[in-house]
Amino acid sequence: MQLKALAVAAFVLCAASARAQEDPSHLVLDVRAELTTYVDSDHVTVVTPSASIAARDDSAGWNAGARYLVDAVSAASVDIVASASRRWSEVRHEVAANGGLTRDAYKLNASLGGSFEPDYVSVTGNLQGGWTDPADRFTLALGYTLGHDTAGRTGTPFGVFERLLWKHGPTLAASIVLDAASLVLVSTDVAFESGDQSKPYRYVPMFDARAARRLENGASLEEVNDLRRAEAPLERLPMSRTRYAFTARYMRRDGAGTLRAEERVYVDTWGLFASSTDVRYAIGLGRYFELAPSLRLHAQTGASFWKRAYVVQANGTDVELPSIRTGDRELGPLWTVTAGADLRVDFAGVTTANGNALVLRAAGMRTAYLDALYIESRLALLATLSWIGTF
Amino acid sequence: MRSVACISFVALALSACSHVAPYERERLAHRTMVETQYVGPAEGHVRAVQEGAMGGSLEAVNGCGCN
């Protein structure tokens, strides 16, 4: 997989350098290397190095790019402890490539990416066409995404055990220039998902009705173990899901600062409703520095089938389990606040098109789970160091 | 009724457009105005895993077995 990513990157570099020899003035190369570290209070650590390269020639009307990313995850979360498992480590590889053509007012972009874990493979492709009006006042874009996921179990070949998921759907977007300093972007996404999304490792504790009433939000592992029944069936989710998202983004640049405000409203057929609000202000500090504080608030209701404690119907020796059940806390009601800031250093000065930049981003996230077992909240810290070169 | 509302919304949005001459587009072309995402792929993935919602990025996002 690493060889494939390197081959793609080498191809893009060769194509770009060949083009540069023909006409060096029009080719722009963006190279980016990044290292992100994530730690949280639920004993999860993720280290993510990534590298990407993008080449474009605006006068010839083409662009191409490739990206490679590795997630090294180490987790001993409460869910792992609750299933009597030991600390778990895994590496995920992600590769992606994209290319596009521009002819007059029309743009066509295509991308293909894959995510690879020992027990999960996901491949996603996207095709997007765009049109800009002759006066350059607005751009319309229509895209379609098709993806296929295969979930398995570690140590078991996919042919022996696999769960398949198909995902596809359109995106319609418009970018509107309001004046010489501001623009608005609106987009609508629809995603149709069909297949089994249940996790093959996730066991859901079961309770009698009386015991379930005694469990409060954030009930400890000991309390759950005291009250749970012997049954612990695997998670089972509905076999289809349709997601709808509407996003509006306002951007304005005044003087040395850029304001970005974004709101996404989301709803799906599992009954989950969410709002994500994101505000960022990037301000230049002299010739070399830029500081960009940001704040994000995500809040959501639970899915219609979400229960803090699932109740079995017992009649003598007959036990009836809930047909749909999950322990995925991200399907329950929650809110997350993320506060962060980026400090960017442009070594050649912010007004220079070519050069090198270092960006340090630090962010803190607090999630409150409003109706869940084991934990009521999670604190997370995330730090990213990026080097960006433009040639 | 819904299509009428959609057409009205688009017409209203487009009526807000204004023509900006190429020599006045310096601020619109600034890096901070054209980037689609201000976070990198790793933080974007954390959000995708920890939020029950998706969409709005204008980019194809891979699935994973992370949560």
GROMACS .gro file of C-alpha atoms in nm:
model
  458
    1MET     CA    1   0.000   0.000   0.000
    2GLN     CA    2   0.285   0.234   0.087
    3LEU     CA    3   0.450   0.141  -0.246
    4LYS     CA    4   0.128   0.228  -0.431
    5ALA     CA    5   0.109   0.565  -0.262
    6LEU     CA    6   0.475   0.634  -0.337
    7ALA     CA    7   0.423   0.531  -0.701
    8VAL     CA    8   0.128   0.770  -0.734
    9ALA     CA    9   0.325   1.052  -0.572
   10ALA     CA   10   0.626   0.980  -0.797
   11PHE     CA   11   0.403   0.985  -1.104
   12VAL     CA   12   0.253   1.320  -1.009
   13LEU     CA   13   0.600   1.461  -0.936
   14CYS     CA   14   0.738   1.336  -1.270
   15ALA     CA   15   0.442   1.471  -1.464
   16ALA     CA   16   0.469   1.800  -1.282
   17SER     CA   17   0.846   1.833  -1.332
   18ALA     CA   18   0.818   1.744  -1.702
   19ARG     CA   19   0.559   2.012  -1.742
   20ALA     CA   20   0.773   2.253  -1.542
   21GLN     CA   21   1.060   2.204  -1.786
   22GLU     CA   22   0.831   2.297  -2.074
   23ASP     CA   23   0.694   2.607  -1.910
   24PRO     CA   24   0.804   2.661  -1.552
   25SER     CA   25   0.611   2.982  -1.503
   26HIS     CA   26   0.261   2.820  -1.493
   27LEU     CA   27   0.310   2.515  -1.280
   28VAL     CA   28   0.245   2.529  -0.907
   29LEU     CA   29   0.342   2.246  -0.675
   30ASP     CA   30   0.204   2.221  -0.323
   31VAL     CA   31   0.373   1.972  -0.092
   32ARG     CA   32   0.248   1.909   0.259
   33ALA     CA   33   0.373   1.692   0.546
   34GLU     CA   34   0.178   1.672   0.868
   35LEU     CA   35   0.193   1.501   1.205
   36THR     CA   36  -0.112   1.493   1.432
   37THR     CA   37  -0.135   1.352   1.782
   38TYR     CA   38  -0.467   1.291   1.955
   39VAL     CA   39  -0.511   1.185   2.319
   40ASP     CA   40  -0.830   1.169   2.522
   41SER     CA   41  -0.953   1.095   2.872
   42ASP     CA   42  -1.098   0.762   2.753
   43HIS     CA   43  -0.744   0.626   2.710
   44VAL     CA   44  -0.731   0.653   2.332
   45THR     CA   45  -0.416   0.774   2.157
   46VAL     CA   46  -0.384   0.827   1.782
   47VAL     CA   47  -0.069   0.935   1.599
   48THR     CA   48  -0.128   1.034   1.237
   49PRO     CA   49   0.153   1.123   0.997
   50SER     CA   50   0.042   1.221   0.648
   51ALA     CA   51   0.190   1.358   0.328
   52SER     CA   52   0.028   1.506   0.021
   53ILE     CA   53   0.133   1.659  -0.306
   54ALA     CA   54  -0.074   1.864  -0.548
   55ALA     CA   55   0.022   2.005  -0.885
   56ARG     CA   56  -0.175   2.250  -1.094
   57ASP     CA   57  -0.137   2.457  -1.405
   58ASP     CA   58  -0.414   2.713  -1.420
   59SER     CA   59  -0.327   2.833  -1.768
   60ALA     CA   60  -0.325   2.479  -1.909
   61GLY     CA   61  -0.634   2.396  -1.702
   62TRP     CA   62  -0.541   2.083  -1.509
   63ASN     CA   63  -0.467   1.970  -1.156
   64ALA     CA   64  -0.363   1.646  -0.990
   65GLY     CA   65  -0.285   1.535  -0.639
   66ALA     CA   66  -0.221   1.242  -0.409
   67ARG     CA   67  -0.224   1.184  -0.035
   68TYR     CA   68  -0.105   0.913   0.202
   69LEU     CA   69  -0.199   0.892   0.569
   70VAL     CA   70  -0.138   0.648   0.852
   71ASP     CA   71  -0.339   0.627   1.175
   72ALA     CA   72  -0.165   0.441   1.456
   73VAL     CA   73  -0.433   0.385   1.720
   74SER     CA   74  -0.384   0.257   2.072
   75ALA     CA   75  -0.696   0.225   2.285
   76ALA     CA   76  -0.800   0.097   2.625
   77SER     CA   77  -1.135   0.277   2.631
   78VAL     CA   78  -1.411   0.193   2.875
   79ASP     CA   79  -1.593   0.000   2.601
   80ILE     CA   80  -1.289  -0.223   2.553
   81VAL     CA   81  -1.257  -0.276   2.929
   82ALA     CA   82  -1.632  -0.347   2.950
   83SER     CA   83  -1.593  -0.629   2.700
   84ALA     CA   84  -1.307  -0.775   2.908
   85SER     CA   85  -1.057  -0.708   2.630
   86ARG     CA   86  -0.698  -0.588   2.659
   87ARG     CA   87  -0.549  -0.265   2.520
   88TRP     CA   88  -0.591  -0.271   2.146
   89SER     CA   89  -0.361  -0.131   1.880
   90GLU     CA   90  -0.418  -0.097   1.510
   91VAL     CA   91  -0.278   0.080   1.206
   92ARG     CA   92  -0.498   0.229   0.935
   93HIS     CA   93  -0.363   0.333   0.596
   94GLU     CA   94  -0.543   0.582   0.376
   95VAL     CA   95  -0.451   0.670   0.018
   96ALA     CA   96  -0.624   0.912  -0.215
   97ALA     CA   97  -0.564   1.055  -0.560
   98ASN     CA   98  -0.748   1.322  -0.751
   99GLY     CA   99  -0.733   1.499  -1.084
  100GLY     CA  100  -0.925   1.764  -1.270
  101LEU     CA  101  -0.959   1.959  -1.590
  102THR     CA  102  -1.082   2.313  -1.651
  103ARG     CA  103  -1.204   2.425  -1.991
  104ASP     CA  104  -1.341   2.778  -2.014
  105ALA     CA  105  -1.623   2.798  -1.761
  106TYR     CA  106  -1.641   2.423  -1.696
  107LYS     CA  107  -1.456   2.210  -1.442
  108LEU     CA  108  -1.444   1.836  -1.401
  109ASN     CA  109  -1.281   1.672  -1.098
  110ALA     CA  110  -1.249   1.308  -1.002
  111SER     CA  111  -1.111   1.148  -0.688
  112LEU     CA  112  -1.056   0.796  -0.565
  113GLY     CA  113  -0.952   0.695  -0.217
  114GLY     CA  114  -0.920   0.393   0.005
  115SER     CA  115  -0.894   0.325   0.378
  116PHE     CA  116  -0.734  -0.002   0.483
  117GLU     CA  117  -0.735  -0.172   0.824
  118PRO     CA  118  -0.681  -0.541   0.900
  119ASP     CA  119  -1.056  -0.582   0.951
  120TYR     CA  120  -1.206  -0.295   0.750
  121VAL     CA  121  -1.161  -0.182   0.389
  122SER     CA  122  -1.335   0.121   0.243
  123VAL     CA  123  -1.306   0.249  -0.115
  124THR     CA  124  -1.473   0.574  -0.223
  125GLY     CA  125  -1.485   0.759  -0.554
  126ASN     CA  126  -1.624   1.097  -0.642
  127LEU     CA  127  -1.697   1.275  -0.969
  128GLN     CA  128  -1.779   1.644  -0.968
  129GLY     CA  129  -1.862   1.891  -1.243
  130GLY     CA  130  -1.871   2.267  -1.205
  131TRP     CA  131  -1.972   2.572  -1.401
  132THR     CA  132  -1.877   2.934  -1.337
  133ASP     CA  133  -2.087   3.210  -1.487
  134PRO     CA  134  -1.906   3.429  -1.743
  135ALA     CA  135  -1.894   3.727  -1.506
  136ASP     CA  136  -1.737   3.506  -1.236
  137ARG     CA  137  -2.010   3.591  -0.986
  138PHE     CA  138  -2.107   3.238  -0.889
  139THR     CA  139  -2.008   2.876  -0.939
  140LEU     CA  140  -2.241   2.579  -0.940
  141ALA     CA  141  -2.110   2.229  -0.872
  142LEU     CA  142  -2.279   1.890  -0.891
  143GLY     CA  143  -2.102   1.581  -0.767
  144TYR     CA  144  -2.175   1.217  -0.703
  145THR     CA  145  -2.000   0.989  -0.454
  146LEU     CA  146  -1.995   0.610  -0.459
  147GLY     CA  147  -1.834   0.405  -0.185
  148HIS     CA  148  -1.810   0.044  -0.072
  149ASP     CA  149  -1.705  -0.074   0.274
  150THR     CA  150  -1.617  -0.426   0.384
  151ALA     CA  151  -1.607  -0.499   0.756
  152GLY     CA  152  -1.452  -0.819   0.883
  153ARG     CA  153  -1.295  -0.964   1.196
  154THR     CA  154  -0.924  -0.954   1.270
  155GLY     CA  155  -0.762  -1.290   1.196
  156THR     CA  156  -1.054  -1.411   0.984
  157PRO     CA  157  -1.033  -1.385   0.603
  158PHE     CA  158  -1.292  -1.155   0.446
  159GLY     CA  159  -1.424  -1.449   0.245
  160VAL     CA  160  -1.520  -1.628   0.569
  161PHE     CA  161  -1.674  -1.329   0.749
  162GLU     CA  162  -1.762  -0.996   0.596
  163ARG     CA  163  -2.029  -0.731   0.618
  164LEU     CA  164  -2.083  -0.512   0.315
  165LEU     CA  165  -2.197  -0.153   0.298
  166TRP     CA  166  -2.274   0.050  -0.014
  167LYS     CA  167  -2.283   0.430   0.004
  168HIS     CA  168  -2.371   0.673  -0.269
  169GLY     CA  169  -2.534   1.008  -0.320
  170PRO     CA  170  -2.522   1.350  -0.481
  171THR     CA  171  -2.384   1.683  -0.367
  172LEU     CA  172  -2.510   2.013  -0.504
  173ALA     CA  173  -2.315   2.326  -0.417
  174ALA     CA  174  -2.309   2.693  -0.510
  175SER     CA  175  -2.043   2.952  -0.437
  176ILE     CA  176  -2.169   3.309  -0.459
  177VAL     CA  177  -1.953   3.623  -0.467
  178LEU     CA  178  -2.128   3.890  -0.260
  179ASP     CA  179  -1.870   4.166  -0.311
  180ALA     CA  180  -1.495   4.218  -0.343
  181ALA     CA  181  -1.438   4.090   0.011
  182SER     CA  182  -1.703   3.829   0.085
  183LEU     CA  183  -1.860   3.516  -0.051
  184VAL     CA  184  -2.112   3.253   0.050
  185LEU     CA  185  -2.103   2.882  -0.016
  186VAL     CA  186  -2.411   2.663   0.021
  187SER     CA  187  -2.425   2.289  -0.032
  188THR     CA  188  -2.666   2.002   0.005
  189ASP     CA  189  -2.555   1.642   0.049
  190VAL     CA  190  -2.767   1.329   0.033
  191ALA     CA  191  -2.611   0.992   0.114
  192PHE     CA  192  -2.787   0.659   0.071
  193GLU     CA  193  -2.635   0.374   0.271
  194SER     CA  194  -2.741   0.012   0.245
  195GLY     CA  195  -2.582  -0.280   0.422
  196ASP     CA  196  -2.491  -0.398   0.769
  197GLN     CA  197  -2.312  -0.126   0.969
  198SER     CA  198  -2.317  -0.319   1.298
  199LYS     CA  199  -1.974  -0.361   1.452
  200PRO     CA  200  -1.881  -0.729   1.488
  201TYR     CA  201  -1.698  -0.663   1.818
  202ARG     CA  202  -1.962  -0.453   1.991
  203TYR     CA  203  -2.162  -0.639   2.254
  204VAL     CA  204  -2.462  -0.463   2.405
  205PRO     CA  205  -2.550  -0.522   2.773
  206MET     CA  206  -2.912  -0.619   2.846
  207PHE     CA  207  -3.122  -0.535   3.151
  208ASP     CA  208  -3.452  -0.608   3.315
  209ALA     CA  209  -3.691  -0.314   3.314
  210ARG     CA  210  -3.646  -0.246   3.685
  211ALA     CA  211  -3.265  -0.254   3.661
  212ALA     CA  212  -3.267  -0.028   3.356
  213ARG     CA  213  -3.456   0.239   3.552
  214ARG     CA  214  -3.187   0.240   3.820
  215LEU     CA  215  -2.906   0.315   3.576
  216GLU     CA  216  -2.828   0.683   3.555
  217ASN     CA  217  -2.634   0.867   3.286
  218GLY     CA  218  -2.267   0.773   3.312
  219ALA     CA  219  -2.334   0.467   3.531
  220SER     CA  220  -2.001   0.306   3.618
  221LEU     CA  221  -1.873  -0.026   3.490
  222GLU     CA  222  -1.932  -0.179   3.833
  223GLU     CA  223  -2.292  -0.057   3.849
  224VAL     CA  224  -2.361  -0.190   3.499
  225ASN     CA  225  -2.204  -0.525   3.578
  226ASP     CA  226  -2.409  -0.553   3.899
  227LEU     CA  227  -2.737  -0.492   3.718
  228ARG     CA  228  -2.692  -0.644   3.373
  229ARG     CA  229  -2.836  -0.978   3.264
  230ALA     CA  230  -2.623  -1.263   3.133
  231GLU     CA  231  -2.721  -1.194   2.772
  232ALA     CA  232  -2.478  -0.973   2.577
  233PRO     CA  233  -2.584  -0.987   2.211
  234LEU     CA  234  -2.390  -0.824   1.932
  235GLU     CA  235  -2.495  -0.483   1.808
  236ARG     CA  236  -2.762  -0.481   1.540
  237LEU     CA  237  -2.842  -0.167   1.335
  238PRO     CA  238  -3.102  -0.099   1.064
  239MET     CA  239  -2.988  -0.218   0.720
  240SER     CA  240  -3.035   0.114   0.545
  241ARG     CA  241  -2.984   0.481   0.625
  242THR     CA  242  -3.035   0.799   0.427
  243ARG     CA  243  -2.851   1.110   0.541
  244TYR     CA  244  -2.926   1.472   0.448
  245ALA     CA  245  -2.700   1.767   0.520
  246PHE     CA  246  -2.737   2.134   0.436
  247THR     CA  247  -2.433   2.356   0.484
  248ALA     CA  248  -2.389   2.732   0.453
  249ARG     CA  249  -2.052   2.905   0.484
  250TYR     CA  250  -1.989   3.278   0.493
  251MET     CA  251  -1.639   3.415   0.438
  252ARG     CA  252  -1.521   3.773   0.455
  253ARG     CA  253  -1.174   3.924   0.434
  254ASP     CA  254  -1.119   4.270   0.576
  255GLY     CA  255  -0.772   4.416   0.602
  256ALA     CA  256  -0.546   4.144   0.735
  257GLY     CA  257  -0.821   3.921   0.876
  258THR     CA  258  -1.052   3.654   0.735
  259LEU     CA  259  -1.376   3.556   0.906
  260ARG     CA  260  -1.520   3.213   0.831
  261ALA     CA  261  -1.858   3.114   0.974
  262GLU     CA  262  -2.023   2.786   0.891
  263GLU     CA  263  -2.341   2.608   0.989
  264ARG     CA  264  -2.434   2.253   0.899
  265VAL     CA  265  -2.777   2.109   0.968
  266TYR     CA  266  -2.805   1.733   0.945
  267VAL     CA  267  -3.090   1.483   0.966
  268ASP     CA  268  -3.116   1.115   0.880
  269THR     CA  269  -3.368   0.834   0.862
  270TRP     CA  270  -3.240   0.687   1.189
  271GLY     CA  271  -3.392   0.991   1.359
  272LEU     CA  272  -3.065   1.168   1.435
  273PHE     CA  273  -3.073   1.548   1.407
  274ALA     CA  274  -2.754   1.752   1.441
  275SER     CA  275  -2.626   2.105   1.418
  276SER     CA  276  -2.258   2.190   1.371
  277THR     CA  277  -2.151   2.553   1.402
  278ASP     CA  278  -1.795   2.654   1.319
  279VAL     CA  279  -1.638   2.998   1.344
  280ARG     CA  280  -1.278   3.091   1.270
  281TYR     CA  281  -1.096   3.420   1.241
  282ALA     CA  282  -0.751   3.427   1.081
  283ILE     CA  283  -0.553   3.743   1.134
  284GLY     CA  284  -0.213   3.834   0.996
  285LEU     CA  285   0.044   3.946   1.253
  286GLY     CA  286   0.307   4.133   1.062
  287ARG     CA  287   0.480   3.996   0.757
  288TYR     CA  288   0.548   3.640   0.869
  289PHE     CA  289   0.282   3.529   1.116
  290GLU     CA  290  -0.086   3.448   1.111
  291LEU     CA  291  -0.296   3.347   1.411
  292ALA     CA  292  -0.633   3.179   1.364
  293PRO     CA  293  -0.847   3.096   1.668
  294SER     CA  294  -1.149   2.876   1.600
  295LEU     CA  295  -1.453   2.749   1.785
  296ARG     CA  296  -1.683   2.463   1.688
  297LEU     CA  297  -2.002   2.346   1.855
  298HIS     CA  298  -2.164   2.020   1.753
  299ALA     CA  299  -2.490   1.910   1.913
  300GLN     CA  300  -2.710   1.615   1.822
  301THR     CA  301  -3.012   1.421   1.934
  302GLY     CA  302  -2.996   1.044   1.963
  303ALA     CA  303  -3.111   0.800   1.696
  304SER     CA  304  -3.472   0.689   1.738
  305PHE     CA  305  -3.363   0.344   1.860
  306TRP     CA  306  -3.099   0.476   2.101
  307LYS     CA  307  -3.139   0.352   2.459
  308ARG     CA  308  -2.906   0.403   2.752
  309ALA     CA  309  -3.007   0.058   2.875
  310TYR     CA  310  -3.181  -0.197   2.653
  311VAL     CA  311  -3.452  -0.403   2.815
  312VAL     CA  312  -3.527  -0.769   2.741
  313GLN     CA  313  -3.876  -0.914   2.752
  314ALA     CA  314  -3.849  -1.228   2.962
  315ASN     CA  315  -4.127  -1.481   2.991
  316GLY     CA  316  -4.012  -1.778   3.192
  317THR     CA  317  -3.716  -1.924   3.002
  318ASP     CA  318  -3.806  -1.735   2.681
  319VAL     CA  319  -3.611  -1.413   2.633
  320GLU     CA  320  -3.689  -1.162   2.360
  321LEU     CA  321  -3.404  -0.926   2.273
  322PRO     CA  322  -3.458  -0.582   2.118
  323SER     CA  323  -3.432  -0.630   1.741
  324ILE     CA  324  -3.231  -0.307   1.697
  325ARG     CA  325  -2.966  -0.228   1.959
  326THR     CA  326  -2.641  -0.039   1.975
  327GLY     CA  327  -2.370   0.066   2.213
  328ASP     CA  328  -2.225   0.328   1.979
  329ARG     CA  329  -2.225   0.643   2.194
  330GLU     CA  330  -2.202   0.858   1.880
  331LEU     CA  331  -2.560   0.751   1.800
  332GLY     CA  332  -2.680   0.896   2.129
  333PRO     CA  333  -2.749   1.256   2.230
  334LEU     CA  334  -2.431   1.455   2.285
  335TRP     CA  335  -2.261   1.786   2.234
  336THR     CA  336  -1.897   1.867   2.163
  337VAL     CA  337  -1.716   2.198   2.194
  338THR     CA  338  -1.383   2.232   2.015
  339ALA     CA  339  -1.166   2.535   2.080
  340GLY     CA  340  -0.841   2.567   1.893
  341ALA     CA  341  -0.592   2.797   1.729
  342ASP     CA  342  -0.348   2.780   1.440
  343LEU     CA  343  -0.020   2.967   1.434
  344ARG     CA  344   0.125   2.990   1.084
  345VAL     CA  345   0.475   3.107   1.004
  346ASP     CA  346   0.544   3.197   0.641
  347PHE     CA  347   0.921   3.204   0.604
  348ALA     CA  348   0.910   3.403   0.280
  349GLY     CA  349   0.638   3.639   0.401
  350VAL     CA  350   0.261   3.606   0.370
  351THR     CA  351   0.243   3.807   0.046
  352THR     CA  352   0.479   3.576  -0.143
  353ALA     CA  353   0.316   3.306  -0.358
  354ASN     CA  354   0.608   3.060  -0.329
  355GLY     CA  355   0.780   2.953  -0.012
  356ASN     CA  356   0.761   2.744   0.299
  357ALA     CA  357   0.527   2.765   0.591
  358LEU     CA  358   0.498   2.589   0.924
  359VAL     CA  359   0.158   2.561   1.089
  360LEU     CA  360   0.108   2.456   1.450
  361ARG     CA  361  -0.249   2.378   1.549
  362ALA     CA  362  -0.363   2.293   1.899
  363ALA     CA  363  -0.721   2.214   1.991
  364GLY     CA  364  -0.911   2.097   2.296
  365MET     CA  365  -1.240   1.909   2.268
  366ARG     CA  366  -1.497   1.841   2.536
  367THR     CA  367  -1.781   1.601   2.464
  368ALA     CA  368  -2.077   1.560   2.697
  369TYR     CA  369  -2.276   1.238   2.659
  370LEU     CA  370  -2.628   1.310   2.773
  371ASP     CA  371  -2.768   0.957   2.791
  372ALA     CA  372  -2.498   0.689   2.796
  373LEU     CA  373  -2.341   0.417   3.005
  374TYR     CA  374  -1.990   0.423   3.151
  375ILE     CA  375  -1.891   0.786   3.082
  376GLU     CA  376  -2.060   1.125   3.093
  377SER     CA  377  -1.790   1.324   2.921
  378ARG     CA  378  -1.464   1.303   2.734
  379LEU     CA  379  -1.177   1.550   2.713
  380ALA     CA  380  -0.945   1.534   2.416
  381LEU     CA  381  -0.635   1.723   2.306
  382LEU     CA  382  -0.519   1.738   1.950
  383ALA     CA  383  -0.196   1.889   1.816
  384THR     CA  384  -0.089   1.914   1.453
  385LEU     CA  385   0.239   2.031   1.307
  386SER     CA  386   0.237   2.088   0.931
  387TRP     CA  387   0.501   2.189   0.682
  388ILE     CA  388   0.368   2.334   0.359
  389GLY     CA  389   0.589   2.405   0.061
  390THR     CA  390   0.475   2.588  -0.251
  391PHE     CA  391   0.703   2.586  -0.555
  392MET     CA  392  -4.456   2.359  -0.369
  393ARG     CA  393  -4.114   2.236  -0.258
  394SER     CA  394  -3.962   2.294  -0.603
  395VAL     CA  395  -4.109   2.645  -0.612
  396ALA     CA  396  -3.946   2.714  -0.274
  397CYS     CA  397  -3.613   2.576  -0.398
  398ILE     CA  398  -3.623   2.782  -0.718
  399SER     CA  399  -3.715   3.092  -0.518
  400PHE     CA  400  -3.427   3.031  -0.278
  401VAL     CA  401  -3.175   2.986  -0.560
  402ALA     CA  402  -3.308   3.294  -0.742
  403LEU     CA  403  -3.285   3.497  -0.422
  404ALA     CA  404  -2.931   3.374  -0.358
  405LEU     CA  405  -2.816   3.449  -0.711
  406SER     CA  406  -2.971   3.795  -0.699
  407ALA     CA  407  -2.727   3.867  -0.416
  408CYS     CA  408  -2.432   3.813  -0.655
  409SER     CA  409  -2.229   4.109  -0.755
  410HIS     CA  410  -1.979   4.155  -1.033
  411VAL     CA  411  -1.625   4.204  -0.910
  412ALA     CA  412  -1.361   4.304  -1.161
  413PRO     CA  413  -1.050   4.084  -1.183
  414TYR     CA  414  -0.828   4.359  -1.041
  415GLU     CA  415  -1.056   4.379  -0.734
  416ARG     CA  416  -1.035   4.009  -0.653
  417GLU     CA  417  -0.720   4.009  -0.445
  418ARG     CA  418  -0.906   3.948  -0.119
  419LEU     CA  419  -1.134   3.683  -0.270
  420ALA     CA  420  -0.827   3.497  -0.399
  421HIS     CA  421  -0.649   3.500  -0.064
  422ARG     CA  422  -0.548   3.158   0.068
  423THR     CA  423  -0.779   3.183   0.368
  424MET     CA  424  -1.076   3.253   0.137
  425VAL     CA  425  -1.026   2.959  -0.099
  426GLU     CA  426  -0.934   2.672   0.134
  427THR     CA  427  -1.221   2.426   0.171
  428GLN     CA  428  -1.116   2.291   0.511
  429TYR     CA  429  -0.901   2.464   0.769
  430VAL     CA  430  -0.827   2.143   0.957
  431GLY     CA  431  -0.607   1.865   0.823
  432PRO     CA  432  -0.721   1.515   0.728
  433ALA     CA  433  -0.649   1.373   1.074
  434GLU     CA  434  -0.872   1.620   1.261
  435GLY     CA  435  -1.134   1.588   0.989
  436HIS     CA  436  -1.133   1.214   1.050
  437VAL     CA  437  -1.170   1.260   1.426
  438ARG     CA  438  -1.481   1.471   1.362
  439ALA     CA  439  -1.622   1.219   1.117
  440VAL     CA  440  -1.582   0.941   1.374
  441GLN     CA  441  -1.700   1.129   1.683
  442GLU     CA  442  -1.995   1.315   1.535
  443GLY     CA  443  -2.301   1.124   1.425
  444ALA     CA  444  -2.338   1.357   1.126
  445MET     CA  445  -2.158   1.402   0.795
  446GLY     CA  446  -2.157   1.620   0.485
  447GLY     CA  447  -2.064   1.972   0.391
  448SER     CA  448  -1.698   1.909   0.309
  449LEU     CA  449  -1.748   1.878  -0.070
  450GLU     CA  450  -1.499   1.593  -0.056
  451ALA     CA  451  -1.545   1.218  -0.068
  452VAL     CA  452  -1.483   1.068   0.276
  453ASN     CA  453  -1.379   0.708   0.334
  454GLY     CA  454  -1.546   0.493   0.591
  455CYS     CA  455  -1.354   0.313   0.865
  456GLY     CA  456  -1.405   0.074   1.153
  457CYS     CA  457  -1.280   0.329   1.404
  458ASN     CA  458  -1.557   0.374   1.660
   0.00000   0.00000   0.00000
